[in-house]
CSV table of C-alpha atoms and ligand atoms in Angstrom, one decimal:
chain,number,residue,atom,x,y,z
A,1,MET,CA,78.9,119.0,88.1
A,2,ASP,CA,79.0,122.3,90.1
A,3,ILE,CA,81.9,123.3,92.4
A,4,ASP,CA,80.1,122.1,95.5
A,5,SER,CA,79.4,118.6,94.2
A,6,ALA,CA,82.9,118.3,92.8
A,7,ALA,CA,84.3,119.2,96.3
A,8,ASN,CA,82.0,116.6,97.8
A,9,ALA,CA,83.1,114.0,95.4
A,10,ILE,CA,86.8,114.8,96.2
A,11,ALA,CA,86.1,114.7,100.0
A,12,LYS,CA,84.5,111.2,99.6
A,13,ARG,CA,87.5,110.1,97.5
A,14,ALA,CA,89.8,111.3,100.3
A,15,HIS,CA,88.5,108.4,102.4
A,16,TYR,CA,89.4,106.0,99.8
A,17,SER,CA,92.8,104.4,100.2
A,18,PRO,CA,94.5,103.2,97.0
A,19,PRO,CA,96.2,99.8,97.1
A,20,TRP,CA,99.7,101.3,97.0
A,21,ALA,CA,98.9,102.9,100.4
A,22,ASP,CA,98.5,99.4,101.7
A,23,VAL,CA,101.9,97.7,101.2
A,24,SER,CA,102.1,94.0,102.1
A,25,LEU,CA,105.0,93.6,104.6
A,26,ILE,CA,106.9,90.3,104.9
A,27,GLY,CA,109.4,89.8,107.6
A,28,ILE,CA,112.3,87.2,107.2
A,29,ALA,CA,114.4,86.5,110.3
A,30,GLY,CA,117.0,83.8,111.1
A,31,SER,CA,120.6,83.2,112.0
A,32,SER,CA,123.4,85.0,110.2
A,33,GLY,CA,124.2,82.7,107.2
A,34,SER,CA,120.8,81.0,107.3
A,35,GLY,CA,120.0,82.2,103.8
A,36,LYS,CA,117.6,85.1,104.5
A,37,SER,CA,118.9,87.4,101.7
A,38,THR,CA,119.0,84.5,99.2
A,39,LEU,CA,115.5,83.4,100.2
A,40,SER,CA,114.3,87.0,99.8
A,41,ARG,CA,115.7,87.2,96.3
A,42,ALA,CA,114.2,83.9,95.3
A,43,ILE,CA,110.8,85.1,96.5
A,44,VAL,CA,111.2,88.3,94.5
A,45,ASN,CA,112.2,86.3,91.3
A,46,LYS,CA,109.4,83.9,91.7
A,47,LEU,CA,106.9,86.7,92.2
A,48,ASN,CA,108.1,88.4,89.1
A,49,LEU,CA,106.1,91.5,89.8
A,50,PRO,CA,107.1,95.2,89.8
A,51,TRP,CA,107.1,97.2,93.0
A,52,VAL,CA,108.6,94.4,95.2
A,53,VAL,CA,111.4,95.7,97.4
A,54,ILE,CA,113.8,94.0,99.8
A,55,LEU,CA,114.8,96.0,102.8
A,56,SER,CA,117.9,94.7,104.6
A,57,MET,CA,118.0,95.5,108.3
A,58,ASP,CA,121.8,96.1,107.8
A,59,SER,CA,120.7,99.6,106.8
A,60,PHE,CA,119.5,100.2,110.4
A,61,TYR,CA,122.6,99.7,112.4
A,62,LYS,CA,123.2,102.6,114.8
A,63,SER,CA,126.2,104.9,114.1
A,64,LEU,CA,129.1,104.1,116.5
A,65,ASP,CA,131.0,106.6,118.6
A,66,ALA,CA,134.8,106.6,118.5
A,67,GLU,CA,135.2,104.1,121.3
A,68,SER,CA,132.7,101.5,119.9
A,69,SER,CA,134.1,102.0,116.4
A,70,LYS,CA,137.6,101.1,117.6
A,71,LYS,CA,136.2,97.9,119.1
A,72,ALA,CA,134.3,97.2,115.9
A,73,PHE,CA,137.5,97.3,113.9
A,74,GLN,CA,139.0,94.7,116.3
A,75,ASN,CA,135.9,92.5,115.9
A,76,GLU,CA,135.1,93.3,119.5
A,77,TYR,CA,131.8,95.2,119.1
A,78,ASP,CA,128.6,93.3,119.4
A,79,PHE,CA,126.7,93.7,116.1
A,80,ASP,CA,124.5,90.7,116.9
A,81,SER,CA,122.6,92.2,119.7
A,82,PRO,CA,119.3,94.0,119.2
A,83,GLU,CA,120.9,97.0,121.0
A,84,ALA,CA,123.0,97.6,117.8
A,85,ILE,CA,119.8,98.2,115.7
A,86,ASP,CA,117.9,101.5,115.5
A,87,PHE,CA,114.4,100.0,115.7
A,88,ASP,CA,112.9,103.4,116.1
A,89,LYS,CA,114.1,104.4,112.7
A,90,LEU,CA,113.0,101.1,111.1
A,91,VAL,CA,109.5,101.5,112.6
A,92,GLU,CA,109.3,105.1,111.3
A,93,CYS,CA,110.2,104.0,107.8
A,94,LEU,CA,107.8,101.0,107.8
A,95,ARG,CA,104.9,103.2,109.2
A,96,ASP,CA,105.6,105.8,106.5
A,97,LEU,CA,105.5,103.2,103.8
A,98,LYS,CA,102.3,101.7,105.3
A,99,ALA,CA,100.7,105.1,105.2
A,100,GLY,CA,101.6,105.4,101.5
A,101,LYS,CA,104.4,108.0,102.2
A,102,ARG,CA,107.9,108.0,100.9
A,103,ALA,CA,110.5,106.6,103.3
A,104,GLU,CA,114.1,107.7,103.5
A,105,ILE,CA,116.2,104.6,104.2
A,106,PRO,CA,119.5,105.2,105.9
A,107,ILE,CA,122.7,104.0,104.3
A,108,TYR,CA,125.1,102.3,106.7
A,109,SER,CA,128.8,102.0,106.0
A,110,PHE,CA,130.5,99.0,107.6
A,111,GLU,CA,133.8,100.5,106.6
A,112,LYS,CA,133.1,103.7,108.7
A,113,HIS,CA,130.7,102.1,111.2
A,114,ALA,CA,128.5,105.0,110.6
A,115,ARG,CA,125.4,106.1,108.8
A,116,LEU,CA,126.2,108.1,105.7
A,117,ASP,CA,124.7,111.5,105.0
A,118,LYS,CA,122.9,110.1,102.0
A,119,THR,CA,119.6,108.1,102.1
A,120,THR,CA,117.8,105.8,99.7
A,121,ALA,CA,114.2,106.7,99.0
A,122,ILE,CA,111.5,104.0,98.8
A,123,TYR,CA,107.9,104.8,97.9
A,124,SER,CA,104.8,103.0,96.9
A,125,PRO,CA,106.0,99.4,96.9
A,126,HIS,CA,103.2,96.8,96.7
A,127,VAL,CA,105.3,94.2,98.6
A,128,LEU,CA,108.2,94.9,101.0
A,129,ILE,CA,110.4,92.2,102.3
A,130,VAL,CA,112.2,93.1,105.6
A,131,GLU,CA,115.1,90.8,106.1
A,132,GLY,CA,117.6,90.6,109.0
A,133,ILE,CA,118.6,88.7,112.0
A,134,PHE,CA,116.0,90.7,114.0
A,135,ALA,CA,113.2,91.1,111.6
A,136,LEU,CA,110.8,89.4,114.0
A,137,TYR,CA,112.0,91.1,117.2
A,138,ASP,CA,110.4,94.5,117.8
A,139,PRO,CA,106.7,94.3,118.7
A,140,ARG,CA,106.0,97.4,116.7
A,141,VAL,CA,107.4,95.8,113.6
A,142,LEU,CA,105.5,92.5,114.3
A,143,ASP,CA,102.3,94.5,114.4
A,144,LEU,CA,103.0,95.8,110.9
A,145,LEU,CA,103.9,92.5,109.3
A,146,ASP,CA,101.4,90.6,107.1
A,147,MET,CA,103.6,87.5,107.1
A,148,LYS,CA,106.4,86.3,109.4
A,149,VAL,CA,109.0,83.9,108.1
A,150,PHE,CA,111.8,82.3,110.1
A,151,CYS,CA,114.7,80.9,108.1
A,152,GLU,CA,116.4,77.8,109.6
A,153,ALA,CA,119.7,76.2,108.9
A,154,ASP,CA,122.2,74.1,110.8
A,155,ALA,CA,124.8,76.1,112.7
A,156,ASP,CA,127.7,74.5,110.7
A,157,THR,CA,126.0,75.5,107.4
A,158,CYS,CA,125.6,79.1,108.7
A,159,LEU,CA,129.2,79.3,109.9
A,160,SER,CA,130.7,78.0,106.7
A,161,ARG,CA,128.5,80.4,104.6
A,162,ARG,CA,129.4,83.3,106.8
A,163,ILE,CA,133.2,82.5,106.5
A,164,LEU,CA,133.0,82.3,102.7
A,165,ARG,CA,130.9,85.4,102.3
A,166,ASP,CA,132.7,87.6,104.8
A,167,VAL,CA,136.2,86.7,103.5
A,168,GLU,CA,135.1,87.2,99.8
A,169,CYS,CA,132.7,90.1,100.1
A,170,ARG,CA,133.4,91.9,103.3
A,171,GLY,CA,137.2,91.9,103.4
A,172,ARG,CA,137.4,89.9,106.7
A,173,SER,CA,140.0,87.3,107.7
A,174,VAL,CA,139.0,83.7,108.5
A,175,GLU,CA,140.3,84.2,112.1
A,176,GLY,CA,138.3,87.4,112.5
A,177,VAL,CA,135.0,85.8,111.3
A,178,ILE,CA,135.5,82.7,113.5
A,179,LYS,CA,136.3,84.9,116.5
A,180,GLN,CA,133.2,87.0,116.0
A,181,TRP,CA,131.1,83.9,115.5
A,182,PHE,CA,132.0,82.4,118.9
A,183,MET,CA,132.1,85.7,120.7
A,184,TRP,CA,128.8,87.2,119.5
A,185,VAL,CA,127.0,85.5,116.7
A,186,LYS,CA,126.4,82.1,118.3
A,187,PRO,CA,125.6,83.2,121.9
A,188,ASN,CA,123.3,86.0,120.6
A,189,PHE,CA,121.6,83.5,118.2
A,190,GLU,CA,120.7,81.4,121.2
A,191,LYS,CA,119.7,84.4,123.3
A,192,PHE,CA,117.8,86.7,120.9
A,193,VAL,CA,117.6,85.3,117.3
A,194,ASP,CA,116.3,81.8,117.8
A,195,PRO,CA,113.5,82.8,120.3
A,196,GLN,CA,111.9,84.9,117.6
A,197,ARG,CA,110.3,81.8,116.1
A,198,LYS,CA,107.9,82.1,119.0
A,199,ASN,CA,107.0,85.6,118.0
A,200,GLY,CA,104.2,84.3,115.8
A,201,ALA,CA,106.3,83.0,112.9
A,202,ASP,CA,103.8,81.9,110.2
A,203,ILE,CA,106.3,79.7,108.4
A,204,ILE,CA,109.6,78.2,109.4
A,205,VAL,CA,111.8,77.6,106.3
A,206,PRO,CA,114.4,74.8,106.6
A,207,ARG,CA,117.0,74.6,103.9
A,208,GLY,CA,116.3,78.2,102.7
A,209,VAL,CA,116.6,78.7,99.0
A,210,GLU,CA,116.6,74.9,98.2
A,211,ASN,CA,113.1,74.7,99.8
A,212,LEU,CA,110.9,75.3,96.7
A,213,VAL,CA,107.8,74.2,98.6
A,214,ALA,CA,108.3,76.9,101.2
A,215,ILE,CA,109.2,79.6,98.6
A,216,ASN,CA,106.0,78.7,96.7
A,217,MET,CA,103.9,79.0,99.9
A,218,VAL,CA,105.3,82.5,100.6
A,219,VAL,CA,104.8,83.5,96.9
A,220,GLN,CA,101.2,82.2,96.9
A,221,PHE,CA,100.4,84.0,100.1
A,222,ILE,CA,101.6,87.3,98.6
A,223,GLU,CA,99.8,86.7,95.4
A,224,GLN,CA,96.6,86.0,97.3
A,225,LYS,CA,97.0,89.2,99.3
A,226,LEU,CA,97.6,91.3,96.2
A,227,LEU,CA,94.6,89.7,94.5
A,228,GLU,CA,92.4,90.6,97.5
A,229,LYS,CA,93.7,94.1,97.5
A,230,SER,CA,93.1,94.5,93.7
A,231,ARG,CA,89.5,93.2,94.1
A,232,HIS,CA,88.9,95.6,97.0
A,233,HIS,CA,90.4,98.4,94.9
A,234,ARG,CA,88.1,97.7,91.9
A,235,ALA,CA,85.0,97.3,94.2
A,236,ALA,CA,85.8,100.7,95.8
A,237,LEU,CA,86.3,102.4,92.4
A,238,LEU,CA,83.0,100.9,91.2
A,239,GLN,CA,81.2,102.2,94.2
A,240,LEU,CA,82.7,105.7,93.7
A,241,GLU,CA,81.5,105.5,90.1
A,242,ILE,CA,78.0,104.6,91.1
A,243,GLN,CA,77.9,107.4,93.7
A,244,ALA,CA,79.2,109.9,91.1
A,245,GLN,CA,76.5,108.8,88.6
A,246,SER,CA,73.7,109.1,91.2
A,247,GLU,CA,74.8,112.7,92.2
B,1,UZR,P1,123.5,88.5,107.9
B,1,UZR,N1,127.4,92.4,108.8
B,1,UZR,C1,128.7,92.7,108.4
B,1,UZR,O1,129.7,92.2,109.0
B,1,UZR,N2,128.9,93.6,107.4
B,1,UZR,C2,127.9,94.1,106.7
B,1,UZR,O2,128.1,94.9,105.8
B,1,UZR,C3,126.5,93.8,107.1
B,1,UZR,C4,126.4,92.9,108.1
B,1,UZR,C5,127.3,91.4,109.8
B,1,UZR,C6,126.7,91.9,111.1
B,1,UZR,C7,125.9,90.7,111.6
B,1,UZR,N3,127.7,92.1,112.0
B,1,UZR,O3,126.6,89.8,112.3
B,1,UZR,C8,125.4,90.0,110.4
B,1,UZR,N4,128.8,92.4,111.9
B,1,UZR,O4,126.3,90.5,109.3
B,1,UZR,C9,124.0,90.1,110.0
B,1,UZR,N5,129.9,92.7,112.1
B,1,UZR,O5,123.8,90.0,108.6
B,1,UZR,O6,122.2,88.1,108.5
B,1,UZR,O7,123.3,88.9,106.4
B,1,UZR,O8,124.6,87.6,108.2
B,2,MG,MG1,122.2,88.8,104.6
């Protein structure tokens, strides 16, 4: 092959998009304590594939100024409003990943109520699960999602899970968690979180991780998507091969 035809072949290949440039994005929203993180991990385990990443929206909290930070330490800052989330940054990261680029994910410290200087890099996942109370909130995110899941659980289940987790893992007091629940989590659930089911949720999952039927449905959907992409990939490669032979 001479230089010109090699250059032509490369130019043609440049229009070909490999499967890793086409990550499947799954959004999992639902109340705090509804089991989003556990459900996400169950899906990853069941999928049993490499290149599956869970992205928690906790990473996208905005850094707080001194005044808001003071409030936060007294459980008086509203972390359960969409205002607290840096959706622009989230959209930027998701778009980068969709374009096959590397994304720098912020690291948020709940001890400092600020974003750290470091980031975590994600690149080339085949499947990315975005989980958080507002995973189905921003229209730009909704546009990018291949599947929208809403996790459902009774409020008393959510509150008891939240108390146990926040006391054990997040160094909170029972009083603090309960105060925050009635001040922010519950009213904002009704105002912002619950209405997300209407933002085109493809599947509503009651009983989270116990719901094997729902987990299997999500897993089958992802497997189907990956199979389609792999077929498309092989067909595109075959076509390139045929073109190369005829040149
Ligand atoms: P989920 N949250 C924490 O308190 N600490 C963390 O490190 C991460 C999150 C809280 C957050 C919000 N607000 O109410 C909730 N505060 O967890 C969302 N304060 O996360 O869906 O996992 O409960
Ligand atoms: Mg969680």
